[in-house]
Tab-separated table of C-alpha atoms in Angstrom:
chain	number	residue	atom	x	y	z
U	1	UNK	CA	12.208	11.168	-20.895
U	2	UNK	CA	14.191	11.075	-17.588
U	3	UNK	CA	12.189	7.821	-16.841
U	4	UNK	CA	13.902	5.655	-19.903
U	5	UNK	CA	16.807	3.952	-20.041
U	6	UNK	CA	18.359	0.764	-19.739
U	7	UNK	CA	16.264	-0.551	-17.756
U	8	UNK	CA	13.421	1.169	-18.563
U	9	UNK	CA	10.875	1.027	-21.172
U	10	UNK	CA	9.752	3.688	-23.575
U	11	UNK	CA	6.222	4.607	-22.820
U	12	UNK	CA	2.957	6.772	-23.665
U	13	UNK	CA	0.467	8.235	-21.947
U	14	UNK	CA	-3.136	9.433	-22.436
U	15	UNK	CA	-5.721	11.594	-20.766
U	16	UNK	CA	-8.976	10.185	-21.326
U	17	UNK	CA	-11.819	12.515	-20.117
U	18	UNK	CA	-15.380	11.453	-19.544
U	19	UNK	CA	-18.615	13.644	-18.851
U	20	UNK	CA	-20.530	13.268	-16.006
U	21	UNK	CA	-24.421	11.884	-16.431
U	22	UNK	CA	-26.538	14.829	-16.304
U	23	UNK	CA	-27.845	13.448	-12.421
U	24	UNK	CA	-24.038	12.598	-11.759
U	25	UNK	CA	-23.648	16.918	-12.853
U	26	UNK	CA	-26.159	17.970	-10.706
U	27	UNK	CA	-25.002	16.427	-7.789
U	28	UNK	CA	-21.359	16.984	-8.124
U	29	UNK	CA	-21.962	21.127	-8.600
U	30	UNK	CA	-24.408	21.163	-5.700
U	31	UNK	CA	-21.524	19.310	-3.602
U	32	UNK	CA	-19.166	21.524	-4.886
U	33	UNK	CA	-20.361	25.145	-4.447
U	34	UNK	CA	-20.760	24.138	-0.673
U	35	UNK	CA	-17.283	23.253	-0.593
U	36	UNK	CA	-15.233	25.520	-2.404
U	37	UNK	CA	-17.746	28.280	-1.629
U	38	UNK	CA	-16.725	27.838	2.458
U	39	UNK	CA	-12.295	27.726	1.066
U	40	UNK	CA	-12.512	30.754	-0.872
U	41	UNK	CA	-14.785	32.527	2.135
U	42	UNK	CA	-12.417	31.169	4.935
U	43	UNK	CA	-9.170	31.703	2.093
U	44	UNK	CA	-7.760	28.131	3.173
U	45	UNK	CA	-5.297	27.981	0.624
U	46	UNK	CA	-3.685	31.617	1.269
U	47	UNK	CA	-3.578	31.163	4.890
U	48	UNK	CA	-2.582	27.686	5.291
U	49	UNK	CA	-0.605	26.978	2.095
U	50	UNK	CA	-0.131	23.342	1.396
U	51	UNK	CA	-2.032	22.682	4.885
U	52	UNK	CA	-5.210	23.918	3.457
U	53	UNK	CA	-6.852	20.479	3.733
U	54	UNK	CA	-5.535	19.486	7.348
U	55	UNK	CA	-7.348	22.779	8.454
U	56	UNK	CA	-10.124	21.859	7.100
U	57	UNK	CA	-10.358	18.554	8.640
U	58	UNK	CA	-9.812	19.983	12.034
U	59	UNK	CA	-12.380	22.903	11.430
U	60	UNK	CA	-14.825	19.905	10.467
U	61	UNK	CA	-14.285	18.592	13.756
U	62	UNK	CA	-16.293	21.440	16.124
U	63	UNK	CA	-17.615	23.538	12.714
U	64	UNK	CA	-21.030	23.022	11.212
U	65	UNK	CA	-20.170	24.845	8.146
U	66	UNK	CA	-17.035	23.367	8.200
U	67	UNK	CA	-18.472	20.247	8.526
U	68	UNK	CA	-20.792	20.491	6.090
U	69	UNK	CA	-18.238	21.583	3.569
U	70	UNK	CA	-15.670	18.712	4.387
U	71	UNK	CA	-18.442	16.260	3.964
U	72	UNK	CA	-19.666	17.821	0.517
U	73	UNK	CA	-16.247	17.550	-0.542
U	74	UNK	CA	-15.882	13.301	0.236
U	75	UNK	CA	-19.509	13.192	-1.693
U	76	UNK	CA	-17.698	14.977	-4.836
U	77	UNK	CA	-14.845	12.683	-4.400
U	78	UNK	CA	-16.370	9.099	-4.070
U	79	UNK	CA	-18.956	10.401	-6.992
U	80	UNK	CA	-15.991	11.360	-9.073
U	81	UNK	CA	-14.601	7.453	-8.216
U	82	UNK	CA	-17.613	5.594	-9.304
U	83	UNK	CA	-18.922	7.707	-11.760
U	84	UNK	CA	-20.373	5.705	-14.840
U	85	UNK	CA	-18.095	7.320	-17.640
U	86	UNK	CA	-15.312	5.844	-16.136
U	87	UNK	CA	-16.466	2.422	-16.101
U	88	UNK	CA	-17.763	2.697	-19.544
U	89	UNK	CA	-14.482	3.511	-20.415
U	90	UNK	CA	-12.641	0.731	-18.516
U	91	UNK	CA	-15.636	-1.535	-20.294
U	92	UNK	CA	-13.350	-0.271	-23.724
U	93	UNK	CA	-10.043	-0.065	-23.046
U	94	UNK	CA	-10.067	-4.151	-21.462
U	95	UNK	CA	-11.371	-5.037	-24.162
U	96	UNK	CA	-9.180	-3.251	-26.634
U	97	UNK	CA	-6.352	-4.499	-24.434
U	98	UNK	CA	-7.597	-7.845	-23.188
U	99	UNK	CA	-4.220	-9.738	-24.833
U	100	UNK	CA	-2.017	-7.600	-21.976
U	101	UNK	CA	-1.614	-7.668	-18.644
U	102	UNK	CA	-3.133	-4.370	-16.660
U	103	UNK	CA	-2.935	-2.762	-13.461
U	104	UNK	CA	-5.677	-0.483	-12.795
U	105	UNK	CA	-5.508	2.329	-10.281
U	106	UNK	CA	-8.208	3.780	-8.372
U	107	UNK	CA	-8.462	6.497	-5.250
U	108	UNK	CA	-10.548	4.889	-2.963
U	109	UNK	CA	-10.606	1.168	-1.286
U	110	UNK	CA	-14.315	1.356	-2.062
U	111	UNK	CA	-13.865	2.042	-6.198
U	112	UNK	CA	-11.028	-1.087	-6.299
U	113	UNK	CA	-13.417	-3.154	-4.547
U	114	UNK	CA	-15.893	-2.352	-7.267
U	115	UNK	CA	-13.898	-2.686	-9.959
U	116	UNK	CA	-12.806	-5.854	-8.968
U	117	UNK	CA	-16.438	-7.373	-8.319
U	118	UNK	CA	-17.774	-5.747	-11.709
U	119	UNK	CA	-14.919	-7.410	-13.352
U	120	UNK	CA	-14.148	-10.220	-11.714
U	121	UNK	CA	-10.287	-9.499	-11.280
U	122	UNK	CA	-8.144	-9.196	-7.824
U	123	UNK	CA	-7.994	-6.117	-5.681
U	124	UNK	CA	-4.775	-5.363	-3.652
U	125	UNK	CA	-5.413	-2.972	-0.988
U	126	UNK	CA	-4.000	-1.900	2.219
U	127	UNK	CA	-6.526	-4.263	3.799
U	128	UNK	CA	-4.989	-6.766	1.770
U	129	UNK	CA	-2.538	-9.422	3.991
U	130	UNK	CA	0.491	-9.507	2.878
U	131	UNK	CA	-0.079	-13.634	1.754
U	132	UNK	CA	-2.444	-13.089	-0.197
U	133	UNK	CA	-0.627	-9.815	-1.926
U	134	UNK	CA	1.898	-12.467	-2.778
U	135	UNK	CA	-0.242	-14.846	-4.143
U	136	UNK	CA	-2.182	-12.669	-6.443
U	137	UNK	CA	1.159	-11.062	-7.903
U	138	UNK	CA	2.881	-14.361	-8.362
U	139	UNK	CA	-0.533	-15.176	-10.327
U	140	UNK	CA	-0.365	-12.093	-12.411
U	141	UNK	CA	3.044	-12.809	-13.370
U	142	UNK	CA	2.515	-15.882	-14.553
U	143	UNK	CA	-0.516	-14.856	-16.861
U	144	UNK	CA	-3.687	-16.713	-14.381
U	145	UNK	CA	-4.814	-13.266	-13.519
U	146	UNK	CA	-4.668	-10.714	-16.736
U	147	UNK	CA	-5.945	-7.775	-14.852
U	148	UNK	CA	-5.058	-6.404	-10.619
U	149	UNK	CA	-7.064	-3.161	-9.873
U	150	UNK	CA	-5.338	-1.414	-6.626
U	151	UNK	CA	-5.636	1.720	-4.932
U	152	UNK	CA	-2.604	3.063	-4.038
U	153	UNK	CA	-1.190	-0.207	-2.349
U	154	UNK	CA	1.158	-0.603	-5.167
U	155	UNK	CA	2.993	3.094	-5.483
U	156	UNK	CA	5.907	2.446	-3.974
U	157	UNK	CA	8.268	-0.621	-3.419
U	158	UNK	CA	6.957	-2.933	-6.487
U	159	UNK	CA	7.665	-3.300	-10.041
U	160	UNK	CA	5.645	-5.563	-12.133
U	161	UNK	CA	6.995	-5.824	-14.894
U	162	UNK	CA	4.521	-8.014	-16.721
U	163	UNK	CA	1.967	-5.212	-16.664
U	164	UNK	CA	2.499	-2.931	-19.912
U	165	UNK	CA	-0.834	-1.267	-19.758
U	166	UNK	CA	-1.836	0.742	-16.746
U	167	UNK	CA	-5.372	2.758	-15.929
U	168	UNK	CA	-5.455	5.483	-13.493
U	169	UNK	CA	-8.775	5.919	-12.904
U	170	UNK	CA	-9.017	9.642	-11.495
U	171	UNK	CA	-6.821	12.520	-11.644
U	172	UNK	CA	-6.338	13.878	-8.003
U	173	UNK	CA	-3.158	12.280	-7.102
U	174	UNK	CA	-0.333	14.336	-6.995
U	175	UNK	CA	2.477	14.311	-9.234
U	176	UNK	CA	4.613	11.589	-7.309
U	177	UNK	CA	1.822	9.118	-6.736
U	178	UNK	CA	1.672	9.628	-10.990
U	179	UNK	CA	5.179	8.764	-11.243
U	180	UNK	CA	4.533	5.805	-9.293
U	181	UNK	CA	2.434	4.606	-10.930
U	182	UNK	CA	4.057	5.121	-14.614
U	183	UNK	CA	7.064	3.065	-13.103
U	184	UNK	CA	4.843	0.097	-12.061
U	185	UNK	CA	4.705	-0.447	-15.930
U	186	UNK	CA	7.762	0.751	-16.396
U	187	UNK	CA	10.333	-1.998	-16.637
U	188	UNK	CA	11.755	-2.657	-19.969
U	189	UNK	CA	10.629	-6.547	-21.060
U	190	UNK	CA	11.265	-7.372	-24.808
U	191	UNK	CA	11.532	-3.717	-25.950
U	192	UNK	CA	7.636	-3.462	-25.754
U	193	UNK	CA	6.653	0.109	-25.292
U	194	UNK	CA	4.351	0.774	-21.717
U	195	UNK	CA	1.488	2.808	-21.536
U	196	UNK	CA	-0.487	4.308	-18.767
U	197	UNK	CA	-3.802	6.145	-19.328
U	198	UNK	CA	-5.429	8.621	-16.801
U	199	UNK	CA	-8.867	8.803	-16.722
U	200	UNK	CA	-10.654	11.524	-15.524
U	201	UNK	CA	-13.884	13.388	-15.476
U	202	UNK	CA	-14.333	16.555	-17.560
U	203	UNK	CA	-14.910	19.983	-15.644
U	204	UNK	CA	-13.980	18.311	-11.773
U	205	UNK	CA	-11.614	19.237	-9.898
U	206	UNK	CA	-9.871	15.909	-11.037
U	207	UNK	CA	-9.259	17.646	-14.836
U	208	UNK	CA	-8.075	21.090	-12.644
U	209	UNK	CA	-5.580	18.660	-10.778
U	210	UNK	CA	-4.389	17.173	-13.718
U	211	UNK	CA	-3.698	19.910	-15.952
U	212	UNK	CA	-1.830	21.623	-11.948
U	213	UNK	CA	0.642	18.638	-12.595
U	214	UNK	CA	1.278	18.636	-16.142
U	215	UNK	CA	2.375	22.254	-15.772
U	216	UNK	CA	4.534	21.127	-12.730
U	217	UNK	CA	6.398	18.702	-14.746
U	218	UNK	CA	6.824	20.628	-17.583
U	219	UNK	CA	8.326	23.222	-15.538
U	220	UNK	CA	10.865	20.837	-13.414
């Protein structure tokens, strides 16, 4: 509620969970248990606190086990972007929104990218030059494009106010990079309410991260 006001629109948003395919399961628990099974041995998290992760890395870097466990846990992760559910989803909620104007988020450079081929729509990255940034926004704005798919290039620093509808697809950003997001749709235009869903994949680490920040927020 502290994110409406004047010049702020009211908003909604949704959790949308898919499952993964029953090879997509497979996969992603195998990955898994070598990853979390080498953080709880090692207790990352107690020792290192919100490090965890950078010790990782640099245990990767001269550990086998490590290793093997950082690697497991970028498998899980780019699996968890791609993964069919999500696209079947995005296949139903452009459609069911295809009068509005959407930015879709995504993790990795590599899931924007596909997004934008499968759908024939812009991607903004951080490999995008700044030029051509411009261009595609100015065309959004003015209705050419319908549809921008990003990942994480447009969290901070721009509001598009055009875009009432906005996708998250994947629940492992934090709860800043949510906020973000929200406020990319955000701005009031018309009175129209904004929504934002978050898709994620059900029993991933992405639905533990998710529910992590909803209890944040609902405590600050």
């Amino acid at each position: 509620e502290d994110l409406v006001g004047q010049q702020l629109a009211n908003y909604r948003t949704q959790r949308l969970r898919v499952n993964l395919s029953p090879d997509e399961r497979i996969q992603y628990d195998a990955d898994y248990a070598i990853y979390i099974n080498f953080v709880r041995e090692r207790q990352l998290p107690r020792r290192h606190g919100a490090g965890w992760l950078m010790e990782l890395m640099r245990l990767s870097t001269f550990e086998p086990q490590a290793r093997r466990a950082f690697l497991a846990r970028q498998r899980l992760l780019r699996q968890l972007a791609s993964c069919e559910g999500k696209f079947t989803l995005l296949d139903e909620l452009l459609r069911e929104y295809v009068t509005e104007r959407i930015l879709i988020f995504t993790e990795q450079n590599t899931m924007a990218y596909a997004v934008a081929a499968r759908y024939l729509i812009p991607a903004i990255t951080h490999e995008t030059a700044v030029a051509e940034r411009k261009n595609i926004l100015e065309h959004f704005q003015t209705g050419r494009y319908r549809a921008v798919v990003t990942s994480r290039a447009l969290n901070e620093g721009i509001d598009v106010p055009e875009a009432k509808v906005a996708i998250v697809l994947g629940g492992t950003s934090g709860a800043r990079e949510y906020i973000q997001r929200l406020g990319r749709v955000l701005r009031k235009v018309e009175n129209r309410e904004a929504m934002l869903f978050e898709v994620i994949a059900r029993k991933t680490i992405e639905e533990g991260r998710a529910q992590r920040r909803r209890r944040k927020r609902e405590v600050d």
